[in-house]
Each structure stands twice: as structure tokens, then as C-alpha cells.
Tab-separated table of C-alpha atoms in Angstrom:
chain	number	residue	atom	x	y	z
A	1	MET	CA	75.564	169.044	32.990
A	2	SER	CA	78.829	169.511	30.846
A	3	LEU	CA	80.702	170.877	33.705
A	4	ALA	CA	78.461	173.585	34.843
A	5	LEU	CA	75.110	171.902	35.532
A	6	THR	CA	76.577	168.493	36.474
A	7	ASP	CA	78.147	170.200	39.490
A	8	LEU	CA	74.472	171.719	40.122
A	9	CYS	CA	72.624	168.800	40.722
A	10	ARG	CA	73.113	165.077	41.845
A	11	TYR	CA	71.028	163.524	39.098
A	12	PRO	CA	70.562	164.624	35.353
A	13	ILE	CA	66.954	164.927	35.754
A	14	VAL	CA	65.157	168.579	35.462
A	15	GLN	CA	61.757	169.185	36.223
A	16	ALA	CA	60.077	171.326	33.566
A	17	PRO	CA	59.007	174.852	34.294
A	18	MET	CA	55.149	174.666	33.397
A	19	ALA	CA	53.629	177.957	33.487
A	20	GLY	CA	49.939	178.622	34.938
A	21	GLY	CA	50.757	177.769	38.302
A	22	VAL	CA	51.758	174.216	37.886
A	23	SER	CA	55.515	174.586	38.424
A	24	ARG	CA	55.142	176.463	42.176
A	25	PRO	CA	57.795	176.496	44.600
A	26	GLU	CA	56.449	173.434	46.488
A	27	LEU	CA	57.085	171.220	43.263
A	28	ALA	CA	60.552	172.863	42.542
A	29	ALA	CA	61.695	172.509	46.179
A	30	ALA	CA	60.857	168.954	46.282
A	31	VAL	CA	62.577	168.299	43.074
A	32	SER	CA	65.634	170.022	44.215
A	33	GLU	CA	65.916	168.488	47.495
A	34	ALA	CA	65.779	165.066	46.113
A	35	GLY	CA	68.908	165.693	43.943
A	36	GLY	CA	67.102	167.021	40.550
A	37	LEU	CA	66.977	170.587	39.216
A	38	GLY	CA	63.645	172.186	40.087
A	39	PHE	CA	62.302	175.073	38.253
A	40	LEU	CA	59.833	177.885	38.551
A	41	ALA	CA	57.777	179.131	35.860
A	42	ALA	CA	57.502	183.031	35.633
A	43	GLY	CA	55.358	182.956	32.813
A	44	TYR	CA	51.870	184.494	33.130
A	45	LYS	CA	53.154	186.162	36.640
A	46	THR	CA	54.016	189.632	37.460
A	47	ALA	CA	57.487	190.418	38.313
A	48	ASP	CA	56.815	190.877	41.799
A	49	GLY	CA	54.706	187.483	41.709
A	50	MET	CA	57.813	185.620	40.357
A	51	TYR	CA	60.157	187.211	43.008
A	52	ASN	CA	57.530	186.339	45.953
A	53	GLU	CA	57.890	182.644	44.711
A	54	VAL	CA	61.652	182.929	44.381
A	55	LYS	CA	61.732	184.126	48.016
A	56	GLN	CA	59.606	181.389	49.059
A	57	LEU	CA	61.584	178.789	47.112
A	58	ARG	CA	64.719	179.724	48.904
A	59	ARG	CA	62.950	179.507	52.223
A	60	MET	CA	61.940	175.874	51.185
A	61	THR	CA	65.202	174.559	50.006
A	62	GLY	CA	69.140	175.267	49.817
A	63	GLY	CA	69.203	173.387	46.892
A	64	VAL	CA	70.032	174.651	43.359
A	65	PHE	CA	66.870	175.718	41.295
A	66	GLY	CA	66.023	177.639	38.124
A	67	VAL	CA	63.705	180.208	36.907
A	68	ASN	CA	61.854	180.265	33.538
A	69	LEU	CA	61.234	183.287	31.536
A	70	PHE	CA	58.862	183.739	28.456
A	71	MET	CA	60.462	186.047	25.727
A	72	PRO	CA	58.557	189.188	24.495
A	73	GLN	CA	56.246	188.074	21.742
A	74	PRO	CA	55.693	190.606	18.684
A	75	LEU	CA	52.019	191.376	17.975
A	76	VAL	CA	52.124	190.625	14.246
A	77	ALA	CA	48.596	188.676	14.361
A	78	ASP	CA	46.136	189.424	12.028
A	79	PRO	CA	43.486	191.395	13.829
A	80	SER	CA	40.532	190.246	11.499
A	81	ALA	CA	41.631	186.683	11.955
A	82	VAL	CA	41.431	186.988	15.777
A	83	GLU	CA	37.946	188.928	15.583
A	84	VAL	CA	36.503	186.069	13.589
A	85	TYR	CA	37.756	183.531	16.359
A	86	ARG	CA	36.180	185.630	18.909
A	87	GLU	CA	32.994	185.328	17.002
A	88	GLN	CA	33.334	181.458	16.754
A	89	LEU	CA	33.917	181.708	20.897
A	90	ALA	CA	30.487	183.550	21.515
A	91	GLY	CA	28.928	180.359	22.099
A	92	GLU	CA	31.514	179.156	24.772
A	93	ALA	CA	31.268	182.652	26.354
A	94	SER	CA	27.508	182.116	26.623
A	95	TRP	CA	27.792	178.724	27.889
A	96	TYR	CA	30.210	179.368	30.630
A	97	GLU	CA	28.596	182.723	31.563
A	98	THR	CA	31.830	184.709	31.025
A	99	PRO	CA	33.062	187.349	28.731
A	100	LEU	CA	35.780	186.828	26.605
A	101	GLY	CA	39.062	188.542	27.535
A	102	ASP	CA	40.919	191.660	25.802
A	103	PRO	CA	43.177	190.330	23.103
A	104	ASP	CA	45.106	193.318	22.708
A	105	SER	CA	46.826	193.475	26.130
A	106	SER	CA	50.973	193.498	25.946
A	107	GLY	CA	52.532	190.673	24.898
A	108	ASP	CA	55.871	191.184	26.772
A	109	ASP	CA	54.875	189.446	30.030
A	110	GLY	CA	56.690	191.736	32.136
A	111	TYR	CA	60.329	190.164	30.548
A	112	GLU	CA	62.509	193.293	31.616
A	113	ALA	CA	61.388	193.730	34.891
A	114	LYS	CA	61.787	190.027	35.611
A	115	VAL	CA	65.162	190.236	33.891
A	116	ALA	CA	66.276	193.247	36.173
A	117	ILE	CA	65.026	191.572	39.518
A	118	LEU	CA	66.951	188.138	38.549
A	119	LEU	CA	70.267	190.320	37.753
A	120	GLU	CA	69.772	191.936	40.905
A	121	ASP	CA	69.278	189.208	43.166
A	122	PRO	CA	70.587	186.026	40.962
A	123	VAL	CA	69.327	182.543	40.952
A	124	PRO	CA	71.433	179.486	39.905
A	125	VAL	CA	69.848	178.940	36.545
A	126	VAL	CA	67.758	180.936	34.188
A	127	SER	CA	66.116	179.516	31.103
A	128	PHE	CA	63.889	181.036	28.276
A	129	THR	CA	61.180	180.006	26.268
A	130	PHE	CA	59.501	181.538	22.751
A	131	GLY	CA	62.881	183.072	21.493
A	132	CYS	CA	66.497	183.619	22.332
A	133	PRO	CA	67.732	186.642	24.559
A	134	THR	CA	70.152	189.239	23.080
A	135	ARG	CA	74.108	188.571	23.625
A	136	GLU	CA	74.028	191.719	26.261
A	137	VAL	CA	71.221	190.094	28.322
A	138	LEU	CA	72.934	186.523	28.334
A	139	ASP	CA	76.365	188.163	29.188
A	140	ALA	CA	74.978	190.101	31.869
A	141	PHE	CA	73.767	186.656	33.560
A	142	ALA	CA	76.859	184.980	33.019
A	143	ALA	CA	78.714	187.981	34.852
A	144	ALA	CA	76.393	187.378	37.661
A	145	GLY	CA	77.069	184.013	37.950
A	146	THR	CA	73.830	182.625	36.455
A	147	PHE	CA	73.650	179.790	33.894
A	148	THR	CA	71.419	180.167	31.069
A	149	VAL	CA	69.533	177.757	28.797
A	150	VAL	CA	67.637	178.505	25.765
A	151	THR	CA	64.844	176.188	24.637
A	152	VAL	CA	64.960	175.476	21.308
A	153	THR	CA	63.041	173.060	18.427
A	154	SER	CA	65.538	173.312	15.545
A	155	ALA	CA	69.384	173.135	14.706
A	156	GLN	CA	68.967	176.745	13.603
A	157	GLU	CA	67.546	177.990	16.703
A	158	ALA	CA	70.337	176.249	18.676
A	159	ARG	CA	73.057	177.812	16.364
A	160	ASN	CA	71.259	181.169	17.413
A	161	ALA	CA	71.378	180.343	21.007
A	162	LYS	CA	75.135	179.658	20.829
A	163	TRP	CA	76.163	182.870	19.013
A	164	ALA	CA	73.942	184.805	21.649
A	165	GLY	CA	75.965	183.384	24.059
A	166	ALA	CA	73.522	180.659	25.929
A	167	GLY	CA	75.144	178.110	28.370
A	168	ALA	CA	73.053	175.239	27.037
A	169	VAL	CA	69.902	174.517	24.989
A	170	CYS	CA	66.934	172.758	26.328
A	171	VAL	CA	66.188	170.619	22.862
A	172	GLN	CA	62.168	170.100	22.818
A	173	GLY	CA	60.916	167.182	20.625
A	174	THR	CA	57.512	167.587	19.141
A	175	GLU	CA	56.308	164.905	21.767
A	176	ALA	CA	56.312	167.296	24.553
A	177	GLY	CA	53.234	168.409	26.484
A	178	GLY	CA	52.493	172.171	26.580
A	179	HIS	CA	53.618	174.913	24.196
A	180	GLN	CA	56.061	174.140	21.439
A	181	SER	CA	58.953	176.721	22.048
A	182	THR	CA	59.679	177.360	18.324
A	183	HIS	CA	61.440	181.159	18.318
A	184	ARG	CA	58.803	182.139	15.713
A	185	ASP	CA	55.403	180.764	15.001
A	186	ASP	CA	55.202	180.251	11.249
A	187	PRO	CA	51.202	180.265	10.519
A	188	GLN	CA	52.525	178.344	7.423
A	189	GLY	CA	54.390	175.776	9.005
A	190	GLY	CA	51.368	173.751	10.228
A	191	LEU	CA	51.144	171.966	13.432
A	192	ALA	CA	54.202	169.492	13.319
A	193	GLY	CA	57.588	169.382	14.679
A	194	THR	CA	60.794	167.189	14.711
A	195	GLY	CA	60.931	164.156	17.181
A	196	LEU	CA	63.439	164.562	20.088
A	197	LEU	CA	65.857	161.709	19.102
A	198	ALA	CA	66.434	163.187	15.883
A	199	LEU	CA	66.483	166.644	17.010
A	200	ILE	CA	69.009	165.794	19.668
A	201	ALA	CA	71.315	164.414	16.911
A	202	GLU	CA	70.592	167.443	14.518
A	203	VAL	CA	71.380	169.703	17.536
A	204	ARG	CA	74.633	167.787	18.711
A	205	GLU	CA	76.007	168.171	14.954
A	206	ALA	CA	75.091	171.853	14.904
A	207	VAL	CA	76.672	173.354	18.163
A	208	GLN	CA	78.987	172.407	20.943
A	209	LEU	CA	76.733	173.158	23.717
A	210	PRO	CA	75.424	171.083	26.683
A	211	VAL	CA	71.852	169.785	25.808
A	212	VAL	CA	69.048	169.395	27.981
A	213	ALA	CA	66.738	167.024	26.292
A	214	THR	CA	62.723	167.114	26.695
A	215	GLY	CA	59.637	165.612	25.128
A	216	GLY	CA	57.496	162.511	26.256
A	217	LEU	CA	59.743	161.536	28.923
A	218	MET	CA	58.240	159.528	31.742
A	219	ARG	CA	60.715	156.982	32.636
A	220	GLY	CA	64.292	156.248	33.415
A	221	SER	CA	64.729	153.871	30.568
A	222	GLN	CA	63.967	157.044	28.116
A	223	ILE	CA	66.137	159.137	30.152
A	224	MET	CA	69.017	156.754	29.466
A	225	ALA	CA	68.229	156.741	26.062
A	226	VAL	CA	68.533	160.600	25.307
A	227	LEU	CA	71.652	160.691	27.313
A	228	ALA	CA	73.011	157.739	25.203
A	229	ALA	CA	71.728	159.724	22.347
A	230	GLY	CA	73.814	162.786	23.255
A	231	ALA	CA	71.921	164.818	25.882
A	232	ASP	CA	73.499	165.871	29.263
A	233	ALA	CA	70.343	165.774	31.130
A	234	ALA	CA	66.590	165.009	30.664
A	235	GLN	CA	63.848	167.428	31.479
A	236	LEU	CA	60.362	166.175	32.354
A	237	GLY	CA	56.945	167.635	32.523
A	238	THR	CA	53.905	165.697	32.224
A	239	ALA	CA	55.942	162.951	34.657
A	240	PHE	CA	55.586	165.676	37.512
A	241	LEU	CA	52.067	167.073	36.670
A	242	PRO	CA	50.015	164.357	39.085
A	243	CYS	CA	52.650	164.936	41.830
A	244	PRO	CA	50.915	166.239	45.206
A	245	GLU	CA	53.362	169.080	45.140
A	246	SER	CA	52.220	170.254	41.460
A	247	GLY	CA	49.541	173.028	41.334
A	248	ALA	CA	47.911	171.385	38.355
A	249	HIS	CA	44.063	171.405	38.624
A	250	PRO	CA	43.066	168.184	40.283
A	251	LEU	CA	40.932	167.493	36.830
A	252	HIS	CA	44.087	167.817	35.047
A	253	LYS	CA	45.810	165.321	37.250
A	254	GLN	CA	43.278	163.100	36.459
A	255	ALA	CA	42.826	163.281	33.164
A	256	LEU	CA	46.083	162.220	32.325
A	257	THR	CA	45.145	158.456	32.802
A	258	ASN	CA	41.354	158.955	32.232
A	259	PRO	CA	40.337	156.389	29.639
A	260	LEU	CA	38.038	159.442	28.160
A	261	PHE	CA	41.199	161.207	26.900
A	262	VAL	CA	43.239	158.676	24.745
A	263	THR	CA	45.578	160.905	22.634
A	264	THR	CA	47.281	164.068	22.453
A	265	ALA	CA	47.529	166.715	19.582
A	266	LEU	CA	49.132	169.703	18.715
A	267	THR	CA	46.458	172.818	18.777
A	268	ARG	CA	46.262	176.475	18.942
A	269	ALA	CA	42.728	176.459	20.244
A	270	PHE	CA	43.600	178.083	23.502
A	271	SER	CA	46.574	180.326	23.131
A	272	GLY	CA	47.050	180.764	19.309
A	273	ARG	CA	50.606	179.065	19.330
A	274	PRO	CA	50.920	175.326	18.943
A	275	ALA	CA	50.762	173.353	22.064
A	276	ARG	CA	50.581	169.745	22.884
A	277	GLY	CA	47.314	168.643	25.116
A	278	LEU	CA	44.806	166.131	25.664
A	279	VAL	CA	42.250	165.972	23.039
A	280	ASN	CA	39.122	167.173	24.146
A	281	ARG	CA	35.879	168.977	23.177
A	282	PHE	CA	37.465	172.451	22.947
A	283	VAL	CA	40.243	171.022	20.859
A	284	ARG	CA	38.079	169.050	18.615
A	285	GLU	CA	35.790	172.022	17.858
A	286	HIS	CA	38.031	174.930	17.708
A	287	GLY	CA	41.295	173.740	17.102
A	288	PRO	CA	41.012	173.593	13.401
A	289	TYR	CA	39.973	177.232	13.293
A	290	ALA	CA	42.145	179.058	15.706
A	291	PRO	CA	44.359	181.548	14.232
A	292	SER	CA	48.349	181.839	14.637
A	293	ALA	CA	47.864	184.796	17.316
A	294	TYR	CA	49.621	184.384	20.487
A	295	PRO	CA	49.283	185.932	22.995
A	296	GLN	CA	45.985	187.247	21.628
A	297	VAL	CA	44.139	184.000	21.858
A	298	HIS	CA	45.626	183.028	24.889
A	299	GLN	CA	43.979	186.393	26.352
A	300	LEU	CA	40.950	185.583	24.522
A	301	THR	CA	40.173	182.272	26.117
A	302	SER	CA	41.784	183.030	29.661
A	303	GLY	CA	38.137	183.590	31.100
A	304	LEU	CA	36.818	180.455	29.269
A	305	ARG	CA	39.482	177.904	30.699
A	306	LYS	CA	38.965	179.372	34.131
A	307	ALA	CA	35.292	178.924	34.005
A	308	ALA	CA	35.934	175.473	32.584
A	309	ALA	CA	37.833	174.616	35.617
A	310	LYS	CA	35.489	176.352	38.133
A	311	THR	CA	32.835	174.406	36.994
A	312	GLY	CA	34.425	171.127	36.504
A	313	ASP	CA	34.413	170.647	32.768
A	314	ALA	CA	37.550	169.356	31.700
A	315	GLN	CA	36.294	169.399	28.070
A	316	GLY	CA	36.694	173.110	28.250
A	317	MET	CA	40.301	173.168	29.869
A	318	ALA	CA	43.809	173.250	28.405
A	319	LEU	CA	44.865	169.795	29.566
A	320	TRP	CA	48.482	170.050	28.387
A	321	ALA	CA	49.909	166.851	28.374
A	322	GLY	CA	53.252	165.052	26.542
A	323	GLN	CA	52.766	161.880	24.382
A	324	GLY	CA	53.612	159.769	27.353
A	325	HIS	CA	50.598	160.892	29.467
A	326	ARG	CA	49.359	157.520	29.957
A	327	MET	CA	52.533	156.436	32.184
A	328	ALA	CA	51.900	159.129	34.468
A	329	ARG	CA	52.593	157.936	38.359
A	330	GLU	CA	51.124	159.798	41.335
A	331	LEU	CA	54.029	159.962	43.471
A	332	PRO	CA	55.081	162.805	45.625
A	333	ALA	CA	58.034	164.500	43.590
A	334	GLY	CA	60.936	163.620	45.690
A	335	GLU	CA	59.981	160.124	45.357
A	336	LEU	CA	59.575	160.283	41.587
A	337	VAL	CA	63.183	161.832	41.147
A	338	SER	CA	64.622	158.970	43.417
A	339	LEU	CA	62.744	156.323	41.259
A	340	LEU	CA	63.731	158.048	38.165
A	341	ALA	CA	67.310	158.039	39.079
A	342	ALA	CA	66.949	154.479	39.986
A	343	GLU	CA	65.310	153.443	36.638
A	344	THR	CA	67.945	155.121	34.484
A	345	GLU	CA	70.894	153.580	36.613
A	346	ALA	CA	69.147	150.097	36.124
A	347	ALA	CA	68.871	150.823	32.333
A	348	ARG	CA	72.302	152.025	32.051
A	349	ALA	CA	73.703	148.590	33.830
A	350	ALA	CA	71.508	146.766	31.377
A	351	VAL	CA	73.199	148.461	28.474
A	352	SER	CA	76.526	147.580	29.864
A	353	VAL	CA	75.829	143.982	30.354
A	354	ARG	CA	74.560	143.652	26.997
A	355	SER	CA	77.650	145.369	25.600
A	356	ALA	CA	80.054	142.914	27.675
A	357	ARG	CA	78.310	139.908	25.960
């Protein structure tokens, strides 16, 4: 990718780091072996858990891979709003016969310990979600030979990443599944965002950094479109969810193309932060009332989500998915990378033919 990352992987295809057990070593290894850039998600894992997965991945592939870290989150939520939401979820706790979680746990996700491990035993790429590290941290990774990527959702966030010394930015459009990686969740900002193509153009005009584009991408023709718009690579998450190597729950994989789930929406219902998922009963009933309170709401609903999955109730699960979810293909990850690369080249050739006429 612009010199540094183009030399790291054969195709401009990045597998998104999906936390919660989805982006496990098996998936990242298959993608890297096929010529893409596989990613582990360190979010919601302990530092030791992350390192064990890194070691496992190294045994599975000699290819280049990345690790994604969650930035620490300030505990600034209104406690009274969290308490009101807890009361609203009491019926869910009774239904699933499980207690609600403790919303007052730490919000740092073991960030400092994970950074220390990755500096001591460097990996090729490290990306960051929910904020931008300090220049000191980014410079330390650069000195260790690690390429850094900061996920952004606006031109200003991209400027901040450049000033801090990021190697590249991952530009996330509102079409993306899972959490919107805003550096600050504005409670007054509503559940909205900028579309990917417009955001690529805005970021390109704001900073001179390599761009990884992400948000609802499911086909090679879409990869070609974001490359033509100025991106250096495309990152896909939902496209890899149904792969057998993915750690997603079987009900989550099935829901992507299940006619019961016809649309996606941004919601704070499960975590207190805007995240795009399939609209189910939980989103409809609780989304309008969920406060801006991450990770408090995430911790509050953790047991509910696990109980829903255990009982096979997709209506109570967080079914994260991008807007292109209906185009999901159940293929081994390596085959999917090869197919996406072939589709991208076919789209590139079609553009060349039309241009030559």
C-alpha cells in the first residue's frame, strides 16, 4: 500500500479485524496465505489471550498479518442514564435467566499491556480503533518495524492521525458493519455518518497518507471502485463472516442472508456506541432508548448476548453486518480472497476497455 503495504501483501484486500471471536487465527491465516492481509482482533481479549493468538497465527502462516487494538475509552457516561437503561433491560435478564453485567468495569481493554507485548515482540501491522494513539506510541511501533494504521470516520480524525505519525488511515464509511470507529462518540451527533466514497475524497484532500477503505464492500467491482476513488486497499469484514474459518456464531452467519433480517441499522442497543447490525427484536425494542455509554452498555448486555446465543435466539444477539450483507458468500477464506482478486481484475479490465473506446 503506497510503498509500505503494497510490498506486504499480493492483493489490496484486507480482512477486517472483527472483535468478539470472529477474526480468529484460522481466518487471518487463511487470508494471509491467499495473498491478502489477515487481521487478529485484540479487542475484548486479555493481553495474554492476544499474545497466545499471535503465537498460534505465526505457527499457521509465514505471511504478513496485523493485530487491531481498541483505544482506551474515557468513562464519561451519565450514570443515571445507564441505570435507567439497566431497569429497561430487567425484563431481558428475566427472560434469559441471566444477570445483567457490571457497567463499572475498566474501559481500557488492557491497552497498555497489549502495546508493551507488541513492541517487545513486533508484528508486521498494528491498527487502532476508537481513537488515535500518541505520537510516542506510534513512533515506538515505527522504530520496531511495525506499520501502523488508524481507523478514521472523518477528515479531521485523519488529520489527527497524520499529526500523530500514523503510517496509514483506514477510512470507515457509515455502510460498515459493527462499531463505527469515531474517535469520540457524540451523544448529540445522532446515529449518522458519511458514506465511504464521499469520505475517501474528503480524507484524500485532507492528508497525504495511504488509505484503506472499508464499509459495505462485498465484491471485486466495489474494491475496484474504491481503488479508483483514491484508496490504496479495501478492507472487508461482513464478506468474511460466513467463511468456515470465521469464529462467528452459526446463527450470525445464517442471519446474513436470512429473509427474516432484511435491513441493517446503526444502534447503541448492545454496546452504547453506534454500531451497524441486522435489525432484530432487541434493536427495535431497545435501540431508541440506549444511552451513549461505551463500554458500560457493552458490559451491561454481555450476559444477555451470550445467553441469547446459547439458547439459539438470534433476536437477542448482536448481529453485526454491513449494508451489503445480502451479498455474503459462504466460501473458504482463501477461495474468497482469490475470487475477490479475480473480480477486481475483471472490473479493472472492463474499465480499461471502456476507456479505450
